[in-house]
Tab-separated table of C-alpha atoms (C1' of nucleotides) in Angstrom:
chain	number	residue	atom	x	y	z
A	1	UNK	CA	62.978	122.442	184.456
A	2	UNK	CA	61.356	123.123	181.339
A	3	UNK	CA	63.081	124.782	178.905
A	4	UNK	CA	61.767	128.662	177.021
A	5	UNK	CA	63.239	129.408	173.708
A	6	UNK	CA	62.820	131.912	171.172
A	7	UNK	CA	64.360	132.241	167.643
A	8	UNK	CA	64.254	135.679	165.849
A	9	UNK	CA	65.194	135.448	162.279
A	10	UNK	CA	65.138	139.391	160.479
A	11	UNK	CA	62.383	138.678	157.447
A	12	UNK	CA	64.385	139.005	154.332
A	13	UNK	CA	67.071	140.553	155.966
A	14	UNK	CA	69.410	142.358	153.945
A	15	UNK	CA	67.092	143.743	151.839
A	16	UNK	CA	64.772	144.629	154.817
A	17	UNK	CA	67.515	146.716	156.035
A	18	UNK	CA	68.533	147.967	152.866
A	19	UNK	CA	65.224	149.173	152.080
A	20	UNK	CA	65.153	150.975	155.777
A	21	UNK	CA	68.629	152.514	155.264
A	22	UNK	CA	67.593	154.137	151.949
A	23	UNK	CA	63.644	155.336	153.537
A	24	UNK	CA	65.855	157.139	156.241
A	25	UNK	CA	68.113	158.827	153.633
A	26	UNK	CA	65.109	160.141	152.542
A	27	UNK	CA	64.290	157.625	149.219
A	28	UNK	CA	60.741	157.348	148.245
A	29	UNK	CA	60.434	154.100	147.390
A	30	UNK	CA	60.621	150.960	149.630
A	31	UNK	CA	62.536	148.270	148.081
A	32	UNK	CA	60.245	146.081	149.962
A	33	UNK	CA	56.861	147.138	148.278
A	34	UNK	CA	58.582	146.289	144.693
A	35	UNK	CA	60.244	143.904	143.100
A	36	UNK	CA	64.142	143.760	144.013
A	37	UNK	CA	66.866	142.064	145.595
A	38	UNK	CA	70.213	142.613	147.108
A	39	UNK	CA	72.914	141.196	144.448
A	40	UNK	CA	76.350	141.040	143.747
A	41	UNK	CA	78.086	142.526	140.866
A	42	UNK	CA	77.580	140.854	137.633
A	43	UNK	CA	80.371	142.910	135.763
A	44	UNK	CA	82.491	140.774	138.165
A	45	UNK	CA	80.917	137.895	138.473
A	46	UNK	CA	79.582	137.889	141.297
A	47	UNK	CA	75.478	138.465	139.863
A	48	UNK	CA	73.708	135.863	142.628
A	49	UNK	CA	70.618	136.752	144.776
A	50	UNK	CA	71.435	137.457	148.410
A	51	UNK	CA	68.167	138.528	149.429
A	52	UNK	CA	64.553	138.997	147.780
A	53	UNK	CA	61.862	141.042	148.711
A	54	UNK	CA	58.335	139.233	149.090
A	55	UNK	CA	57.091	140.390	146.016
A	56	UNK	CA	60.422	139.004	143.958
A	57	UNK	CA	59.322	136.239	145.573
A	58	UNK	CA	56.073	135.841	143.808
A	59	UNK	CA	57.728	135.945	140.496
A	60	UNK	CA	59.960	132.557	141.676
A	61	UNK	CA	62.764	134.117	142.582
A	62	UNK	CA	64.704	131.994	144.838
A	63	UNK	CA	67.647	133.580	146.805
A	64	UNK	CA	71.577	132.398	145.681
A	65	UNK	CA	70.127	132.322	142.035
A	66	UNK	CA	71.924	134.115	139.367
A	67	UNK	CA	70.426	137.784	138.853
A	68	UNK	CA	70.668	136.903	135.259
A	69	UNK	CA	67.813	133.992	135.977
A	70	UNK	CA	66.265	136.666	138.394
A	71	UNK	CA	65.821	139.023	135.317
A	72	UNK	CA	64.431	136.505	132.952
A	73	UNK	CA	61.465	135.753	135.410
A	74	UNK	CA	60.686	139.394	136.528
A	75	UNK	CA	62.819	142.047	134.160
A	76	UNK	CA	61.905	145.196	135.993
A	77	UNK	CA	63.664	143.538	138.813
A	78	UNK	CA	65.437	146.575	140.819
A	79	UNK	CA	69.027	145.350	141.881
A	80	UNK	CA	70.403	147.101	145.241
A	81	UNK	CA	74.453	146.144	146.015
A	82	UNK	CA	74.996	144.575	149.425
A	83	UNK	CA	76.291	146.596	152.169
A	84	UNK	CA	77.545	144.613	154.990
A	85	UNK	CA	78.745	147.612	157.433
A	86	UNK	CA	75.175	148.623	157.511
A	87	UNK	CA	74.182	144.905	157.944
A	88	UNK	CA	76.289	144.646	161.119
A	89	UNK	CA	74.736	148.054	162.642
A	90	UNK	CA	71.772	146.492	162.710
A	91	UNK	CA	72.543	143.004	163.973
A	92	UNK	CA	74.101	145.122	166.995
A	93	UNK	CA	71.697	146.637	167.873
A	94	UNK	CA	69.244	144.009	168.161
A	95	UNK	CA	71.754	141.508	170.307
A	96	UNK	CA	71.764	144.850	172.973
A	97	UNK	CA	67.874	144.369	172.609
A	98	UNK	CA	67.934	140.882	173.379
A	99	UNK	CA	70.235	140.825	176.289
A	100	UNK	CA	67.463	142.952	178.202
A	101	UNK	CA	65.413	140.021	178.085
A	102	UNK	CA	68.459	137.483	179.113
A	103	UNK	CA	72.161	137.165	178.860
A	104	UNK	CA	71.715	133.787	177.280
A	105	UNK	CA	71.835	135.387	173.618
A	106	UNK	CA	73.542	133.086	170.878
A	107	UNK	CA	74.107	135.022	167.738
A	108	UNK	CA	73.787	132.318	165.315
A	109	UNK	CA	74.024	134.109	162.149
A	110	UNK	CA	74.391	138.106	161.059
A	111	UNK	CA	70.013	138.131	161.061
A	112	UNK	CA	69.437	135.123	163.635
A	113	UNK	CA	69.135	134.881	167.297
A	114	UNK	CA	68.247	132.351	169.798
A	115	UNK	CA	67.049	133.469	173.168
A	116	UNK	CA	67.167	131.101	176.168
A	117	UNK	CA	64.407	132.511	178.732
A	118	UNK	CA	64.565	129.137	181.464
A	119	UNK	CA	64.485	131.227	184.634
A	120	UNK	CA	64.361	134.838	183.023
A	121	UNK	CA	60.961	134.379	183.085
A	122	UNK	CA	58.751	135.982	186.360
A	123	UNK	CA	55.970	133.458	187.721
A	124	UNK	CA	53.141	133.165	185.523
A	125	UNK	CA	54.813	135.296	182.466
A	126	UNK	CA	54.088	133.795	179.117
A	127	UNK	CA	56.839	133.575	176.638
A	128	UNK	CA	54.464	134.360	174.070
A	129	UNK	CA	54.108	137.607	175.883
A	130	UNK	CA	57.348	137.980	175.759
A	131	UNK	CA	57.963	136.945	171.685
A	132	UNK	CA	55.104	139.278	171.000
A	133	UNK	CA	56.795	141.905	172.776
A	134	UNK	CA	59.827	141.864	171.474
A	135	UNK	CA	58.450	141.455	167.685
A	136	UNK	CA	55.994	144.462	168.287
A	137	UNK	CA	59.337	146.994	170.282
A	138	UNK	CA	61.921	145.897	166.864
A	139	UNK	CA	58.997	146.630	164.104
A	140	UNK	CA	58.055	150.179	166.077
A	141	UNK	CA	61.837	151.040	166.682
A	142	UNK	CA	63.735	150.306	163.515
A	143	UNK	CA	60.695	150.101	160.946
A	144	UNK	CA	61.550	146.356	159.599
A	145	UNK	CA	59.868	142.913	160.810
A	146	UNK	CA	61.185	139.875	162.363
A	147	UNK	CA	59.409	136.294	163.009
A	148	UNK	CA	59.605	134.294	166.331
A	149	UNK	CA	59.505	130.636	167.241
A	150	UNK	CA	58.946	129.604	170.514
A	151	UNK	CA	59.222	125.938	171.549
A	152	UNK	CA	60.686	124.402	175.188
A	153	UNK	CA	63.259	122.637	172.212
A	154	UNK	CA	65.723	125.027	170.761
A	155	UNK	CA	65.988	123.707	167.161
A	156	UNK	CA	61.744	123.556	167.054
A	157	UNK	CA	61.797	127.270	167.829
A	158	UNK	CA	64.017	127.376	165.245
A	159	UNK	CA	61.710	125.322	162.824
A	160	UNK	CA	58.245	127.655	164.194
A	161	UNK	CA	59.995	131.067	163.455
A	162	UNK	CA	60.581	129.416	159.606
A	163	UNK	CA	56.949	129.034	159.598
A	164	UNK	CA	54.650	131.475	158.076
A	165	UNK	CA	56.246	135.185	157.442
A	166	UNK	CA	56.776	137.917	157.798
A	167	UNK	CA	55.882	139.753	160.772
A	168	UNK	CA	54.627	136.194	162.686
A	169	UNK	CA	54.710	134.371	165.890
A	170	UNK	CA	54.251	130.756	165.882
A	171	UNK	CA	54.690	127.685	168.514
A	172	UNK	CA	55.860	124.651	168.529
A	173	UNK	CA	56.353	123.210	171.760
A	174	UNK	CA	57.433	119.317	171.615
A	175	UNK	CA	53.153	118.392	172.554
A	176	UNK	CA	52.513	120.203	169.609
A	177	UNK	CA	54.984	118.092	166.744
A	178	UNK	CA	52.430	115.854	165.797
A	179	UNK	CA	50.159	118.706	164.641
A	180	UNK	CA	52.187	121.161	163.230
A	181	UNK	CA	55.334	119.621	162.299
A	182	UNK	CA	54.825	115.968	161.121
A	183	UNK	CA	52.878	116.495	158.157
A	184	UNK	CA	55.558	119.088	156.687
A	185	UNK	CA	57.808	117.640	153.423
A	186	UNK	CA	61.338	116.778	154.917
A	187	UNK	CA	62.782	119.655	153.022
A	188	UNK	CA	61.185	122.035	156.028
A	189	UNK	CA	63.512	119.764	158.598
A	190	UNK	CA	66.829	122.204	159.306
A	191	UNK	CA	69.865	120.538	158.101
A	192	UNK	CA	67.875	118.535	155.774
A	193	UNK	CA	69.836	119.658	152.251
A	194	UNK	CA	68.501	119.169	148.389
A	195	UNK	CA	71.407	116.005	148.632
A	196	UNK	CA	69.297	114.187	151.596
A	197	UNK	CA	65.724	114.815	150.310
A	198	UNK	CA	66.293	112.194	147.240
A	199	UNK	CA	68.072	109.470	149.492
A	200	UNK	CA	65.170	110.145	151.839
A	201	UNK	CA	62.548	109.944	149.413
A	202	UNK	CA	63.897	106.435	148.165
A	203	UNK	CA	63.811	105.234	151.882
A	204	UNK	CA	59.969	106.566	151.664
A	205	UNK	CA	60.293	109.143	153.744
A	206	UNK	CA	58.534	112.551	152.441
A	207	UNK	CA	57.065	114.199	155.437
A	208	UNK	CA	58.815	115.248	158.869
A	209	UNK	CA	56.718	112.630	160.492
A	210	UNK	CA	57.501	109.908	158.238
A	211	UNK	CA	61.431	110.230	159.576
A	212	UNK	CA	60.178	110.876	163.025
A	213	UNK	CA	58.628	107.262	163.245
A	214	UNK	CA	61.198	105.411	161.193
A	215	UNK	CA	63.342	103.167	163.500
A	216	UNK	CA	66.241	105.220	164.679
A	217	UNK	CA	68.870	102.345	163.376
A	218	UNK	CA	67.618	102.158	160.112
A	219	UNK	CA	68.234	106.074	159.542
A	220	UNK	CA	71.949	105.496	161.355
A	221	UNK	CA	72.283	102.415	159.456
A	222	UNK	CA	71.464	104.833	156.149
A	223	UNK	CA	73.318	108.597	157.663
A	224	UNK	CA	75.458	107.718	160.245
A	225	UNK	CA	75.577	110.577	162.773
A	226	UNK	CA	74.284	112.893	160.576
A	227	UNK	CA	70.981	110.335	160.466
A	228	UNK	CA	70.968	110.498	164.113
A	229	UNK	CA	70.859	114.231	164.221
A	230	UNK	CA	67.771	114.876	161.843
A	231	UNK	CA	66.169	112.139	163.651
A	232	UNK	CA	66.540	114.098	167.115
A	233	UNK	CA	65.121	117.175	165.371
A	234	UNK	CA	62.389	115.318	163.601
A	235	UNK	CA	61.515	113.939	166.946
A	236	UNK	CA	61.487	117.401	168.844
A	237	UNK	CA	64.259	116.304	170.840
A	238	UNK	CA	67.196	118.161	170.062
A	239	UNK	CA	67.886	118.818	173.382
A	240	UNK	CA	70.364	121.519	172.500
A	241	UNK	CA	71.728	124.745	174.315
A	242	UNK	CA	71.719	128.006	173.279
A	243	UNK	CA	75.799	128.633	173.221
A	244	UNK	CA	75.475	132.214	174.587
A	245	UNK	CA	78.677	133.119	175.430
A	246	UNK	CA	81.172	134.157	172.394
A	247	UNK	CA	83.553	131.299	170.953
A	248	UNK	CA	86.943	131.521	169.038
A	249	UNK	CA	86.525	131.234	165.409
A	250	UNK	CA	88.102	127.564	163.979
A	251	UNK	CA	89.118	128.752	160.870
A	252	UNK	CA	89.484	132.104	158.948
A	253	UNK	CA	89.445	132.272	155.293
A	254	UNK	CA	89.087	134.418	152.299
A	255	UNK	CA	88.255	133.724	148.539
A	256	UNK	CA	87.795	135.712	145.549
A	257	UNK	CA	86.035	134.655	142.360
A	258	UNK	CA	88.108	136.814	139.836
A	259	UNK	CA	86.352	138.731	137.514
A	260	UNK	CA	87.830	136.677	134.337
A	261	UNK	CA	89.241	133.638	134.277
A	262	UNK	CA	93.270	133.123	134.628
A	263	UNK	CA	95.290	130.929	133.667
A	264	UNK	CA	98.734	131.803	134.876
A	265	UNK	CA	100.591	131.148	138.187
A	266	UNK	CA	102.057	134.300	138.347
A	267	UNK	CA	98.446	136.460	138.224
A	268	UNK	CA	97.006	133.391	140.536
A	269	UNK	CA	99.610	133.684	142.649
A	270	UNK	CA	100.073	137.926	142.826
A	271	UNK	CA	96.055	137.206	144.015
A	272	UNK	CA	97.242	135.029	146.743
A	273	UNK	CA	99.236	137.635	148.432
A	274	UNK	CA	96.890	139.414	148.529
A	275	UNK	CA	94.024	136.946	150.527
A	276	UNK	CA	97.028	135.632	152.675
A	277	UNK	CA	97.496	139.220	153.646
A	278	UNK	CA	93.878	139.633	154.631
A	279	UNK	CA	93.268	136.328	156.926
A	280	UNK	CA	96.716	136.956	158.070
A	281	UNK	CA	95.477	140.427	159.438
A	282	UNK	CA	92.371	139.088	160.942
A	283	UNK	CA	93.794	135.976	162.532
A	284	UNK	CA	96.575	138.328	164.178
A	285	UNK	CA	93.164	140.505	165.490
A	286	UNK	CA	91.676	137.201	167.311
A	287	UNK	CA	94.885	136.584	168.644
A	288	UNK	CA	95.361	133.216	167.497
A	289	UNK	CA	97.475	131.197	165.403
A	290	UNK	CA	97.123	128.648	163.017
A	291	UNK	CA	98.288	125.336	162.557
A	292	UNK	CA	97.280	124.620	159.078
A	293	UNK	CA	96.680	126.410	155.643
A	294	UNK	CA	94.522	125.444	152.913
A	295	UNK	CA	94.369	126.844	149.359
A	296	UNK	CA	91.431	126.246	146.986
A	297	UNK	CA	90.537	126.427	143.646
A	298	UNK	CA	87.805	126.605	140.988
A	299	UNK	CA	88.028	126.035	137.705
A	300	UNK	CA	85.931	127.749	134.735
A	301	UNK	CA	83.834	124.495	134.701
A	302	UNK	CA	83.074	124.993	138.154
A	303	UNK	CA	85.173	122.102	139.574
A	304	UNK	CA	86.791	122.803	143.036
A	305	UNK	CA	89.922	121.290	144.233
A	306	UNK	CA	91.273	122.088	147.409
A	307	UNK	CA	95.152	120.780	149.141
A	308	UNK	CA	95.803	121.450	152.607
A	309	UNK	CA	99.135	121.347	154.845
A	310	UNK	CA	99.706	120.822	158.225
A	311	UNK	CA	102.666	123.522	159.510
A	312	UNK	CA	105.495	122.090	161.504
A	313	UNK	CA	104.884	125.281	163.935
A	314	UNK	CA	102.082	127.592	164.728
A	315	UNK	CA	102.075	130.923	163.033
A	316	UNK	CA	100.351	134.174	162.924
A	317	UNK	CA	102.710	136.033	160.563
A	318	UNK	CA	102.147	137.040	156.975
A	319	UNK	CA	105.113	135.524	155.621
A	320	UNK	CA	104.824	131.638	156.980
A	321	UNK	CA	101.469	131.655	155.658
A	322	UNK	CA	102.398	132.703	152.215
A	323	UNK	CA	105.121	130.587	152.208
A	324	UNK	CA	102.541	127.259	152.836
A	325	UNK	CA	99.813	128.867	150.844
A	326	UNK	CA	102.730	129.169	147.448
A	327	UNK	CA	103.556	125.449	147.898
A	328	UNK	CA	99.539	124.336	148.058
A	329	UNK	CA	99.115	126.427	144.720
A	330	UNK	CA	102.298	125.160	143.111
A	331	UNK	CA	100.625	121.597	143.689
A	332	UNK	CA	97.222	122.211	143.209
A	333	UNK	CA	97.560	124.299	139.949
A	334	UNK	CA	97.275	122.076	136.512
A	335	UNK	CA	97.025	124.124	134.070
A	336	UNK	CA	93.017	125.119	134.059
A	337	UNK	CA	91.591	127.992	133.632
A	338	UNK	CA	90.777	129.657	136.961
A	339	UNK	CA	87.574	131.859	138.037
A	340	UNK	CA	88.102	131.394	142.180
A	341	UNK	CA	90.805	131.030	144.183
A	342	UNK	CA	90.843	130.956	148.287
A	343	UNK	CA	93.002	131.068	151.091
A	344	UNK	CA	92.010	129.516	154.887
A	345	UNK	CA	93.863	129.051	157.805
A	346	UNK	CA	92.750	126.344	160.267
A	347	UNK	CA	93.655	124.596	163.092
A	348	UNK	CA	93.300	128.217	165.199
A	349	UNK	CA	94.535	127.860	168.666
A	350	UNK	CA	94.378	130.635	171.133
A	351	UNK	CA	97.731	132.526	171.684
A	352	UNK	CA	99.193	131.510	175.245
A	353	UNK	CA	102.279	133.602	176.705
A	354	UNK	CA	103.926	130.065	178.035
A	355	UNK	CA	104.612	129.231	174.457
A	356	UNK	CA	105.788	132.380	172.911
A	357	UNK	CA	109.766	132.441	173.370
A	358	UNK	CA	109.900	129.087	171.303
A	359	UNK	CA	108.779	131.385	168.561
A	360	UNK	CA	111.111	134.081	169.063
A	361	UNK	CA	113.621	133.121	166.641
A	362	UNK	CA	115.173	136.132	164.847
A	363	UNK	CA	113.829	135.560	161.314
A	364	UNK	CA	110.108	134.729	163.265
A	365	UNK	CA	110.992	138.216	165.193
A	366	UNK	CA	111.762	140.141	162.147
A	367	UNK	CA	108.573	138.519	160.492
A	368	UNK	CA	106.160	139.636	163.222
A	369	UNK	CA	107.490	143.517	163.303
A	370	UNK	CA	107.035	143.664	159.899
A	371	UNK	CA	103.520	142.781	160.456
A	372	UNK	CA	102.950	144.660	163.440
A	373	UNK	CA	104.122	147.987	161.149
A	374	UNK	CA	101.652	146.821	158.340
A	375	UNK	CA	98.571	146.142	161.018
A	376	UNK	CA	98.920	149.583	162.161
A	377	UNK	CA	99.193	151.266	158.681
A	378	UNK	CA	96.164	149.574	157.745
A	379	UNK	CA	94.428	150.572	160.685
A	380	UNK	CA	95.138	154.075	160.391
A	381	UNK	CA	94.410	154.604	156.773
A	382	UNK	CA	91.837	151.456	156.068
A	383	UNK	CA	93.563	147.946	154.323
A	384	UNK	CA	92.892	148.949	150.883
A	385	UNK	CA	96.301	151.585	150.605
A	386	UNK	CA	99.092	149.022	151.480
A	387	UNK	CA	100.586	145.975	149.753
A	388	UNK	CA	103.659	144.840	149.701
A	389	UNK	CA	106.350	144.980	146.806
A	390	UNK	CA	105.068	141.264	145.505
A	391	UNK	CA	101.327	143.143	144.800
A	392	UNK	CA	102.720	145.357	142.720
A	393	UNK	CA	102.788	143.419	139.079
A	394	UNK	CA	98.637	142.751	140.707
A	395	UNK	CA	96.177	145.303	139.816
A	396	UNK	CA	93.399	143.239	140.693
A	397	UNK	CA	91.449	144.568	143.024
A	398	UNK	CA	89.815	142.648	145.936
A	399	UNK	CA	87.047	144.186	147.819
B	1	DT	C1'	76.781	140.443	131.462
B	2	DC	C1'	75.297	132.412	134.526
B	3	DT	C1'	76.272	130.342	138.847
B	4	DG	C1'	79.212	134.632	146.125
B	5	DG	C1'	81.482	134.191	150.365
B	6	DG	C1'	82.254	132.732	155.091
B	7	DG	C1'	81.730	129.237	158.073
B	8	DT	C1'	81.179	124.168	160.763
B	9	DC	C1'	81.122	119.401	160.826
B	10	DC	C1'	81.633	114.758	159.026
B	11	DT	C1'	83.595	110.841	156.383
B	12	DA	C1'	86.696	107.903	154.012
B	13	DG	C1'	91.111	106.459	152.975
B	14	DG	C1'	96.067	106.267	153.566
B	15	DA	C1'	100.257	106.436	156.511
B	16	DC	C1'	102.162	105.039	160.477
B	17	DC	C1'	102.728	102.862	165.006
B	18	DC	C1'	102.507	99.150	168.390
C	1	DT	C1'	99.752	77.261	153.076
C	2	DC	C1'	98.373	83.957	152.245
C	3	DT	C1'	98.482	88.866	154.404
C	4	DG	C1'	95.552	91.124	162.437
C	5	DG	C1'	93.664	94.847	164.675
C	6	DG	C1'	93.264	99.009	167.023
C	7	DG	C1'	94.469	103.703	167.413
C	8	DT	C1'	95.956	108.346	165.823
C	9	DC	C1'	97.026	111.764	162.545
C	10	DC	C1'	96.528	113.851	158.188
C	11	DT	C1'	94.213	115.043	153.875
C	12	DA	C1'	90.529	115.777	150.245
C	13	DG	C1'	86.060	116.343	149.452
C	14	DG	C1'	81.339	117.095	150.445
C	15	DA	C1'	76.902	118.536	152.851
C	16	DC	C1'	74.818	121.966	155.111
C	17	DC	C1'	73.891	126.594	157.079
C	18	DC	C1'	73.069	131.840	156.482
DNA sequence: TCTGGGGTCCTAGGACCC
DNA sequence: TCTGGGGTCCTAGGACCC
């Protein structure tokens, strides 16, 4: 059967809904009509674009920039802080939209869906109709825009909604590639990255269509699997499925750039409690354990270096993490002065009764209550209030 | 007031085994 | 009289996405 997808993608989303959030509170001015973006804190910094309104755009603005570069090409740049609880409303609400249309919703991102309609659709309705729909019911309802692709090929749908914004349809079934995709610079391909442009380029490949007619083994020969994949998408003929229903997460991990640079164990490690406390917490809420920890750092020069360890058992608690995440920053740590430092767990499997009792050691027992009487103090009064005694000497906060 | 944070997937190389 | 080959597991780093 042939396939009906759409891709909704929130234009500029963050500061869409920011600027919505502060309208209803009853603020004049729409972030969207002026020049602004959602940012990060620069006192702790943390000053990068997240999102730009259209007319930030116009001054070259380009989202994950510094603010400080944002500034120097439009100085009466208005600067709004993030707010993701608000973000997450929002992103709600339209997945309950989209599952009146079908249940095969994928949420791939906070702002992004993809909507599989094969056989939602009643004889002789269009799925333009539908797109149109849809776009017209979100703009009326919650007062921001979205675009829509639509394309029988999931990742083209995902390419059309990318096309021109905001507040735009577009198609792009596969009979329509040669018209409206090939002659587009290889940048526009998803998962086509500033690294793969240059190697591209010096294969003489510049457009879409230039990699869509360029012998599939050559671009293997050149990207291995990765070559293969692009080549698919350049091709139309992705010929993936929308993965509707929810999956585990793989890995769970928390950084924090610190707002000056360190260069002590003891501080690094006081801040490593403190992130091993937090994906500790939320890999106990998915009900999973891990099988291996990671620690990673960056250096004032901006060099990353990362060690990882495999654990002899699957954990959940607070204290076996730690306990692999010290060891990782004992080797890792050289001396350098330190701006980020991050903690992920990986390796989740899903908790299964069977294999509990092998865990149910009296030290692992003792381990786990103590968590189980810190999860519910931070549920009842919010995670910020507790640490334990090793935070103390740390008054860094971490938001 | 220079450069975030959370993910997924892939690759290359080394250790180890038969 | 030169040093196989295949497979798996683990680790570090990197590319890409939003």
């Amino acid at each position: 059967m042939e396939k009906r997808f759409l891709h909704i993608d929130v234009n500029n989303a963050f500061l869409s809904w920011t600027a919505v959030e502060r309208l209803k509170a009853g603020e004049t001015i729409d972030l969207r009509n002026i020049p602004s973006v959602v940012g990060g804190d620069e006192s702790k910094r943390r000053g990068i674009v997240v999102a730009k309104s259209n007319v930030a755009k116009k001054f070259g603005i380009k989202t994950a920039e510094p603010i400080y570069m944002a500034r120097k090409k439009c100085p009466s740049i208005v600067v709004v802080p993030a707010n993701h609880e608000v973000y997450r409303r929002y992103s709600d609400e339209l997945y309950k939209l989209f599952l009146k249309y079908t249940e095969k919703v994928e949420r791939f991102s906070i702002d992004e869906c993809f909507l599989d309609l094969t056989g939602y659709l009643k004889p002789n309705e269009d799925i333009v109709k539908i797109g149109i729909e849809i776009k017209e019911k979100i703009k009326n309802d919650y007062g921001f825009t979205v675009n829509v692709g639509v394309s029988d090929d999931k990742i083209l749908a995902k390419i059309a909604s990318d096309f021109e914004k905001p507040d735009k349809l577009h198609t792009l079934f596969k009979s329509e590639i040669q018209t409206k995709l090939w002659s587009l610079p290889i940048s526009d391909l998803f998962m086509v990255g500033k690294k793969s442009v240059p190697k591209l380029n010096n294969m003489g490949i510049k457009t879409i269509g230039d990699l869509a007619n360029t012998d599939k083994n050559v671009i293997m020969k050149a990207f291995g699997k990765y070559g293969y994949m692009i080549w698919r998408y350049a091709n139309g003929e992705s010929n993936e499925e929308v993965n509707y229903l929810p999956e585990k997460p793989k890995g769970i991990g928390n950084s924090y750039t610190i707002p000056y640079d360190v260069g002590n164990i003891d501080d690094l490690q006081a801040i490593l409690v403190e992130l091993v406390e937090k994906v500790a917490y939320r890999l106990r809420k998915e009900d999973m354990y891990a099988t291996v920890v990671n620690v990673q750092l960056k250096n004032n020069n901006f060099k990353t270096v990362s060690h990882q360890k495999k654990l002899d058992v699957r954990t959940d608690t607070t204290k076996d993490i730690l306990d692999a995440a010290k060891e990782l920053l004992k080797e890792l740590y050289n001396g350098d002065l330190i701006r980020l430092i991050g903690v992920r767990v990986d390796g989740l499997v899903e908790k299964n009764e069977m294999q509990l009792s092998m865990f149910d050691m009296p030290e692992n027992t003792k381990n786990k209550k103590i968590d189980e009487a810190m999860d519910k103090i931070k549920e009842r009064y919010g995670d910020k209030i507790i640490s334990r005694a090793t935070d103390l000497k740390s008054n860094t906060d971490i938001n």
